[in-house]
GROMACS .gro file of C-alpha atoms in nm:
model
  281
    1UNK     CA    1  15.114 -10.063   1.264
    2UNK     CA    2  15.284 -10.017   1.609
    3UNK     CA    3  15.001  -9.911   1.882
    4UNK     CA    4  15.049  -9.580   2.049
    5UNK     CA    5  15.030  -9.537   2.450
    6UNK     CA    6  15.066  -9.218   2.648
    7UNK     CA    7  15.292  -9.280   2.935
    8UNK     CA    8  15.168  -9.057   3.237
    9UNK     CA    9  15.380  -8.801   3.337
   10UNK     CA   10  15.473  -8.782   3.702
   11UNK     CA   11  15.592  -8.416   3.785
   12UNK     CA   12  15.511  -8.063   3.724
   13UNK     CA   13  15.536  -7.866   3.421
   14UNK     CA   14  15.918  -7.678   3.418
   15UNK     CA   15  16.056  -7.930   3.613
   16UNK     CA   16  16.296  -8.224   3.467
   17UNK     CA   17  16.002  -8.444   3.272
   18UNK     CA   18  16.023  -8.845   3.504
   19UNK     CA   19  15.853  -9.154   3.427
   20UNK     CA   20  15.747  -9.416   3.616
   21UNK     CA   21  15.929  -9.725   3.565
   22UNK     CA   22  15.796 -10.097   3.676
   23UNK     CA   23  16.107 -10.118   3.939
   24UNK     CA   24  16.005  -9.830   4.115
   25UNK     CA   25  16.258  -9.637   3.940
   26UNK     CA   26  16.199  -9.232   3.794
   27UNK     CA   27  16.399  -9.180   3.470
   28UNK     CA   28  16.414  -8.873   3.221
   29UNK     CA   29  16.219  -8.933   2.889
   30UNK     CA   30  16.590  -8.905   2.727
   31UNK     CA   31  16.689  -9.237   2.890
   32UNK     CA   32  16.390  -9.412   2.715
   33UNK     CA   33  16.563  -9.398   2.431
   34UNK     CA   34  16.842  -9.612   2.527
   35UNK     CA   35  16.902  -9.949   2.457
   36UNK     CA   36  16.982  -9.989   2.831
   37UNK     CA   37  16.733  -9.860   2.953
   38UNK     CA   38  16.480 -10.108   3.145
   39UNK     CA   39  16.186 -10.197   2.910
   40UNK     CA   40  15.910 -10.256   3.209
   41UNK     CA   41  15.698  -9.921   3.219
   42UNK     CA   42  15.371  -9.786   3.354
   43UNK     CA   43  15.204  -9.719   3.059
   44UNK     CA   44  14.801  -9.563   3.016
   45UNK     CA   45  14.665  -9.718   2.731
   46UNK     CA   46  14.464  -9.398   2.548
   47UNK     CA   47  14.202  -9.677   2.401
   48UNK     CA   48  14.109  -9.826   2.717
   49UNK     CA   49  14.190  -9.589   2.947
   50UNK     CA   50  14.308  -9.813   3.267
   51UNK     CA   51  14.691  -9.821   3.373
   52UNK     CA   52  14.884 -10.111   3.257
   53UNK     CA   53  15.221 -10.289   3.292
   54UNK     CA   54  15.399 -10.399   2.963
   55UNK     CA   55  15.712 -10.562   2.895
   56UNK     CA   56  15.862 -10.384   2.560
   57UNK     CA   57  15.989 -10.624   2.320
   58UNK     CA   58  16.124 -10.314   2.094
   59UNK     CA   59  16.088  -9.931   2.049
   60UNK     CA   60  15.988  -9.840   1.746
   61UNK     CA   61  16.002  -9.450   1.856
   62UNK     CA   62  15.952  -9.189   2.066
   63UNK     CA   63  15.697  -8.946   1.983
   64UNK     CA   64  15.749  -8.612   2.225
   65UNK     CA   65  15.741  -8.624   2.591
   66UNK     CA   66  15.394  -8.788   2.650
   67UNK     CA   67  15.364  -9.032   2.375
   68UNK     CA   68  15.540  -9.312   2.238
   69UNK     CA   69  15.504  -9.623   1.989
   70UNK     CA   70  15.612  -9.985   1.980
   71UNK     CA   71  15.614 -10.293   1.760
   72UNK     CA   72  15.495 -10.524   1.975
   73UNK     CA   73  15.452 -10.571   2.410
   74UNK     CA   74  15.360 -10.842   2.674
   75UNK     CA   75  15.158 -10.731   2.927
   76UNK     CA   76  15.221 -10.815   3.253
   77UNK     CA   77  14.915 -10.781   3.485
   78UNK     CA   78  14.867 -10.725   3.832
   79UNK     CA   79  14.990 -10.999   4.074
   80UNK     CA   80  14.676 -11.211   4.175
   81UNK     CA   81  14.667 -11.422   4.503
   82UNK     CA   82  14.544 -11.809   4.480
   83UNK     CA   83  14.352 -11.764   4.813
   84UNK     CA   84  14.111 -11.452   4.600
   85UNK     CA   85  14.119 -11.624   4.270
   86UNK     CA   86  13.871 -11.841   4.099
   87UNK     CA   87  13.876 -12.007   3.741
   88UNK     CA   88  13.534 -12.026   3.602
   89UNK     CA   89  13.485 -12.262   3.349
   90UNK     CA   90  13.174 -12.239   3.145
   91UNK     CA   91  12.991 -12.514   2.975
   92UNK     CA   92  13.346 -12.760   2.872
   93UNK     CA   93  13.082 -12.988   2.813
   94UNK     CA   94  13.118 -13.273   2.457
   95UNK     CA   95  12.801 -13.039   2.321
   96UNK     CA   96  13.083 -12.807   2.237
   97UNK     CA   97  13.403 -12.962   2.288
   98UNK     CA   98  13.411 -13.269   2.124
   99UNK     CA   99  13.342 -13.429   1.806
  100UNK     CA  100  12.974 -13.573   1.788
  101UNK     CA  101  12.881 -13.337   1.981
  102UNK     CA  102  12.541 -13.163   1.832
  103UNK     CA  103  12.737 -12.808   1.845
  104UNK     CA  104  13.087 -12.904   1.814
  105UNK     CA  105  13.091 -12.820   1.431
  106UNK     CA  106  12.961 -12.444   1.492
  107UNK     CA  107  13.240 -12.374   1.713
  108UNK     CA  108  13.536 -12.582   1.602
  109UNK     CA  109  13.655 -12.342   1.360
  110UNK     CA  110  13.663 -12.050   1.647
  111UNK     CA  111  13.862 -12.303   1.879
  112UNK     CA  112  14.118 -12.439   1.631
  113UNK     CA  113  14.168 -12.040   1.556
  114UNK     CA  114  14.324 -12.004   1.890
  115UNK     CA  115  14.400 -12.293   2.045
  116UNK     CA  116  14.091 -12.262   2.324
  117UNK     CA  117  14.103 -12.640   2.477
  118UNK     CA  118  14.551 -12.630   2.502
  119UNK     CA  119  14.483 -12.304   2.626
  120UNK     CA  120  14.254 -12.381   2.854
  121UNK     CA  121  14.399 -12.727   2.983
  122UNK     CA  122  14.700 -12.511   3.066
  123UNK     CA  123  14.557 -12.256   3.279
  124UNK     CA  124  14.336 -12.494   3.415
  125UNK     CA  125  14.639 -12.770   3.507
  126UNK     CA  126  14.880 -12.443   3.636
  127UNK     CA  127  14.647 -12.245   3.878
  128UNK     CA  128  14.479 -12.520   4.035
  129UNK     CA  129  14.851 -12.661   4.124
  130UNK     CA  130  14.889 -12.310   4.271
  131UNK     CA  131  14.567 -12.355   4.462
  132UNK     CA  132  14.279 -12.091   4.292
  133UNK     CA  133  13.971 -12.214   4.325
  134UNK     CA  134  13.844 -12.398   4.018
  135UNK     CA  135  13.448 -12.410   3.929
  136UNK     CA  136  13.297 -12.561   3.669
  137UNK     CA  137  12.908 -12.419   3.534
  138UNK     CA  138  12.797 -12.667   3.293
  139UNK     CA  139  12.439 -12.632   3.154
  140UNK     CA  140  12.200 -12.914   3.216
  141UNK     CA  141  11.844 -12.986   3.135
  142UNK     CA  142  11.597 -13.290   3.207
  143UNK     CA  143  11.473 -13.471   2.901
  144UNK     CA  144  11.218 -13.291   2.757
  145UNK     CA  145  11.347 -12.962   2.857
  146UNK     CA  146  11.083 -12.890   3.047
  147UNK     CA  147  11.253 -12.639   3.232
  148UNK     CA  148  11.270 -12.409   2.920
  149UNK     CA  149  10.898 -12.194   2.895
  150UNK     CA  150  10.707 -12.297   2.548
  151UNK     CA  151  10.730 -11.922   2.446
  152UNK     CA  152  11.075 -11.877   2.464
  153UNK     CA  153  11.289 -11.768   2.197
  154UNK     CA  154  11.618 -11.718   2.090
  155UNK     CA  155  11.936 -11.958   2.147
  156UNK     CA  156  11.675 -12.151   2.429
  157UNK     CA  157  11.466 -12.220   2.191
  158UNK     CA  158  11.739 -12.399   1.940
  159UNK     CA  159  11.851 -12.529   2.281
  160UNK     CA  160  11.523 -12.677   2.370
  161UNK     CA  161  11.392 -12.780   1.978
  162UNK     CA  162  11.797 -12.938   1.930
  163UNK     CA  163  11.740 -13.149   2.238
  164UNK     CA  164  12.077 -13.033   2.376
  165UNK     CA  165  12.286 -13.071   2.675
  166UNK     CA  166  12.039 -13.318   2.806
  167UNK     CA  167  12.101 -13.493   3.127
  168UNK     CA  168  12.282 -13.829   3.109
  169UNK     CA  169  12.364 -13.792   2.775
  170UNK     CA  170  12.685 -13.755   2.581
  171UNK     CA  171  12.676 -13.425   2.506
  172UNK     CA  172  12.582 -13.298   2.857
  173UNK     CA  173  12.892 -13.454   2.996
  174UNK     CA  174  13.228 -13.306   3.074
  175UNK     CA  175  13.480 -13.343   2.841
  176UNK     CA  176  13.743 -13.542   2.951
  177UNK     CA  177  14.040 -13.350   2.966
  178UNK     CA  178  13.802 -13.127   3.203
  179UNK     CA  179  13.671 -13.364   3.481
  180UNK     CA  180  13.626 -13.213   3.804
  181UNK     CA  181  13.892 -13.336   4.088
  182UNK     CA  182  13.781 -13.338   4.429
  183UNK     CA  183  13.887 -13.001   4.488
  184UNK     CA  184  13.719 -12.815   4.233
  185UNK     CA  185  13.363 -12.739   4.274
  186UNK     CA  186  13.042 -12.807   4.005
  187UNK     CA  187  12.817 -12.504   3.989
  188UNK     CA  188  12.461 -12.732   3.934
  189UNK     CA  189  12.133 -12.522   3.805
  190UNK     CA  190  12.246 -12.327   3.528
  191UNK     CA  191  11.917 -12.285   3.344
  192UNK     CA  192  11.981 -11.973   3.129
  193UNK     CA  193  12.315 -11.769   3.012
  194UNK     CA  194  12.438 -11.618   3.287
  195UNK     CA  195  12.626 -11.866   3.541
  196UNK     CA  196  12.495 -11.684   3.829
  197UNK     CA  197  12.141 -11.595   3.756
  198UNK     CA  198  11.975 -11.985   3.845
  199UNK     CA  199  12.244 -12.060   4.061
  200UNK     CA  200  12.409 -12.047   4.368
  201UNK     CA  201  12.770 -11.916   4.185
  202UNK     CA  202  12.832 -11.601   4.373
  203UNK     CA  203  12.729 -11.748   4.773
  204UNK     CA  204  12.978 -11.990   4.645
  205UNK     CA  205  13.257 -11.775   4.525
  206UNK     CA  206  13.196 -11.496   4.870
  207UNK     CA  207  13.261 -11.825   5.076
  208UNK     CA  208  13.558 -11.917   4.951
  209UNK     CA  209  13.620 -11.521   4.994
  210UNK     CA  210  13.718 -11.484   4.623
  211UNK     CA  211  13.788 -11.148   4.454
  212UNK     CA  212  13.906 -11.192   4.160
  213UNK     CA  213  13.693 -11.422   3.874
  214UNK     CA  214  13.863 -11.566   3.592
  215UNK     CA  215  13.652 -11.644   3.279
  216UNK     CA  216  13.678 -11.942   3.005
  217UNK     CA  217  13.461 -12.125   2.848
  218UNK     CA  218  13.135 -12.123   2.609
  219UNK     CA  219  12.992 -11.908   2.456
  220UNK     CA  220  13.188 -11.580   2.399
  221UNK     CA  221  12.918 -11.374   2.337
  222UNK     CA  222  12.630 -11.545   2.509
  223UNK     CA  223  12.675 -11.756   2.786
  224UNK     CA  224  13.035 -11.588   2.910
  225UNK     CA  225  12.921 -11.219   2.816
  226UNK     CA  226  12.633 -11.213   3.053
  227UNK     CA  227  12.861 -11.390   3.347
  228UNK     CA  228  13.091 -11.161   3.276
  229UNK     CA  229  12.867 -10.901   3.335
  230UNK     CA  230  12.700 -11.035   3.639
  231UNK     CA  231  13.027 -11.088   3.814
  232UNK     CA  232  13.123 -10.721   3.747
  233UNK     CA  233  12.817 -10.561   3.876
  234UNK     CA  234  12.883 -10.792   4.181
  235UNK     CA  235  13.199 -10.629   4.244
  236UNK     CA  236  13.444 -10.895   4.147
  237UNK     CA  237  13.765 -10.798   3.932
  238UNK     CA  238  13.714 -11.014   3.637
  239UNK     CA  239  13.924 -11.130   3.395
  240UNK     CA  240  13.847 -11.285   3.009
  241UNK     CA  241  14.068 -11.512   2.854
  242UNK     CA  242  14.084 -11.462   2.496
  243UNK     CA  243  14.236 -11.774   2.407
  244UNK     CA  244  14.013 -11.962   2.638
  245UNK     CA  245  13.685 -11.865   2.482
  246UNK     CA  246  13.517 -11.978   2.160
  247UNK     CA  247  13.180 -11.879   1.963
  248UNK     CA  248  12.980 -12.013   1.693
  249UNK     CA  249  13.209 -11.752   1.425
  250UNK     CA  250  13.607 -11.588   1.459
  251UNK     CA  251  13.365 -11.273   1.380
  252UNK     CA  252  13.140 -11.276   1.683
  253UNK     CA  253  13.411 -11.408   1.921
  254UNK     CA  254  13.659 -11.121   1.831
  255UNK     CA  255  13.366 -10.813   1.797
  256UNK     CA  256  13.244 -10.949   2.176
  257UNK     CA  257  13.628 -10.826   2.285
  258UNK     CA  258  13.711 -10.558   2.076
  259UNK     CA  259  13.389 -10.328   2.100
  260UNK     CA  260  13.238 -10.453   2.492
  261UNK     CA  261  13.464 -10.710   2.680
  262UNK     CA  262  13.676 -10.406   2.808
  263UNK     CA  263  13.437 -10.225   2.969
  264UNK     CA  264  13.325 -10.494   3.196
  265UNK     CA  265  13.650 -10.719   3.254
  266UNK     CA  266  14.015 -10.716   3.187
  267UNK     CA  267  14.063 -10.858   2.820
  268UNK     CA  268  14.383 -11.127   2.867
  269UNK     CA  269  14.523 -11.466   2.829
  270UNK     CA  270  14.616 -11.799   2.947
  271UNK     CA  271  14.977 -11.730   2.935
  272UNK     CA  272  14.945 -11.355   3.086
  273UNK     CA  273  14.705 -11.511   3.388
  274UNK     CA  274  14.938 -11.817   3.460
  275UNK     CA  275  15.239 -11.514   3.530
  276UNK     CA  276  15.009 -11.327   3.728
  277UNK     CA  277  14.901 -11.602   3.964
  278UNK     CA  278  15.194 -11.630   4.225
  279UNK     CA  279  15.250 -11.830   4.535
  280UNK     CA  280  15.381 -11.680   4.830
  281UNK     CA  281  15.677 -11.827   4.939
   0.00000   0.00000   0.00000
């Protein structure tokens, strides 16, 4: 079923009805129904009400003078500057990502489903040629897990009782399609969920002047949902990658971005992030 968008109307009521075009460009709503006309609009998405550009791969129809469907679109988002950019990569660690790992099997499914560690390789490989700032927040405990309270319950519990991501172990490593370069920079304390909460993420993001925060990693609803959240209520633009995320179920990891991801973070993707990111010439 095509989705329906309400393009805003620039103009007053009785005079000829314009629409902002991507280009710059005012046309009548007649001349959206040509085949010529350009297929880059302004468009206000009605379900998440924030202004978006979208490429049109067809019209399915117009519906009236403030509303009109389409088959299927590629959104093209806001140009973002290496200098304010950061990739934050959460937890690519062989407890997850590899096989042997002890929680590779809960999450395989949800990262063969889309792709996550291509995906992610990609971005990863393309912006940090373009020069964003790449940091890596694995989780990291001492053996023993000392550093996790005897009361505590929930996933640090499992985390603590499972003996994982323990310090000089396999699992706690980097996988090894994600090793840090010398340019990137390892986020060390993460104790808890969020990335910034036990460590010194956001003093290292404001020093690198970063203003935009780009989101991948583990878990989708855990571990990248509360970053997610910490980095918007510190005022950073953030941005989720869909196809760079993975949970223990396809279930949890598409709930986390259909019913909250889009209040706290634009909800995109590897391939819509690589276009974004552009190098002044």
């Amino acid at each position: 079923m095509a989705k329906k968008f309400e393009v805003r109307k620039l103009g007053r009521a009785g005079v000829f009805r314009r629409y902002r075009v991507f280009c710059g460009i005012e046309l009548p709503v007649d001349d959206f129904a040509s085949e010529c006309c350009p297929r880059i609009v302004w468009v206000w998405d009605a379900v998440a009400p924030k202004a978006s550009v979208f490429v049109l791969d067809s019209w399915a129809c117009i519906q009236g003078f403030s509303t009109f469907a389409f088959s299927s679109c590629r959104r093209v988002l806001s140009q973002l500057d290496p200098s304010e950019t950061a990739l934050v990569l959460v937890e690519y660690q062989n407890e997850f990502t590899t096989k042997g790992g002890k929680l590779h099997d809960a999450v395989a499914p949800c990262m063969e489903s889309n792709n996550m560690l291509k995906n992610s390789l990609g971005v990863l490989s393309e912006l940090r040629s373009k020069g964003c700032h790449i940091f890596h927040v694995p989780i990291m405990f001492k053996p023993g897990h000392r550093e996790i309270g005897g009361k505590s319950a929930g996933i640090l519990s499992g985390i603590k009782e499972g003996e994982t991501f323990t310090a000089g172990t396999f699992g706690a490593e980097f996988h090894k399609d994600f090793q840090p370069e010398e340019t990137d920079i390892v986020v060390n304390g993460k104790l808890g969920l969020c990335g910034f909460f036990s460590t010194n993420l956001d003093f290292l993001l404001r020093q690198k002047g970063v203003k935009n925060v780009i989101l991948g990693g583990f878990l989708t609803n855990c571990c990248i949902e509360s970053t997610m959240r910490t980095a918007y209520e510190c005022g950073y633009s953030v941005y989720t990658l869909k196809d760079c995320t993975a949970a223990t179920s396809v279930e949890a990891h598409s709930a986390a971005f259909e019913h909250s991801f889009g209040m706290f973070s634009t909800i995109t993707d590897s391939e819509e992030v690589k276009a974004a990111v552009t190098v002044s010439a």
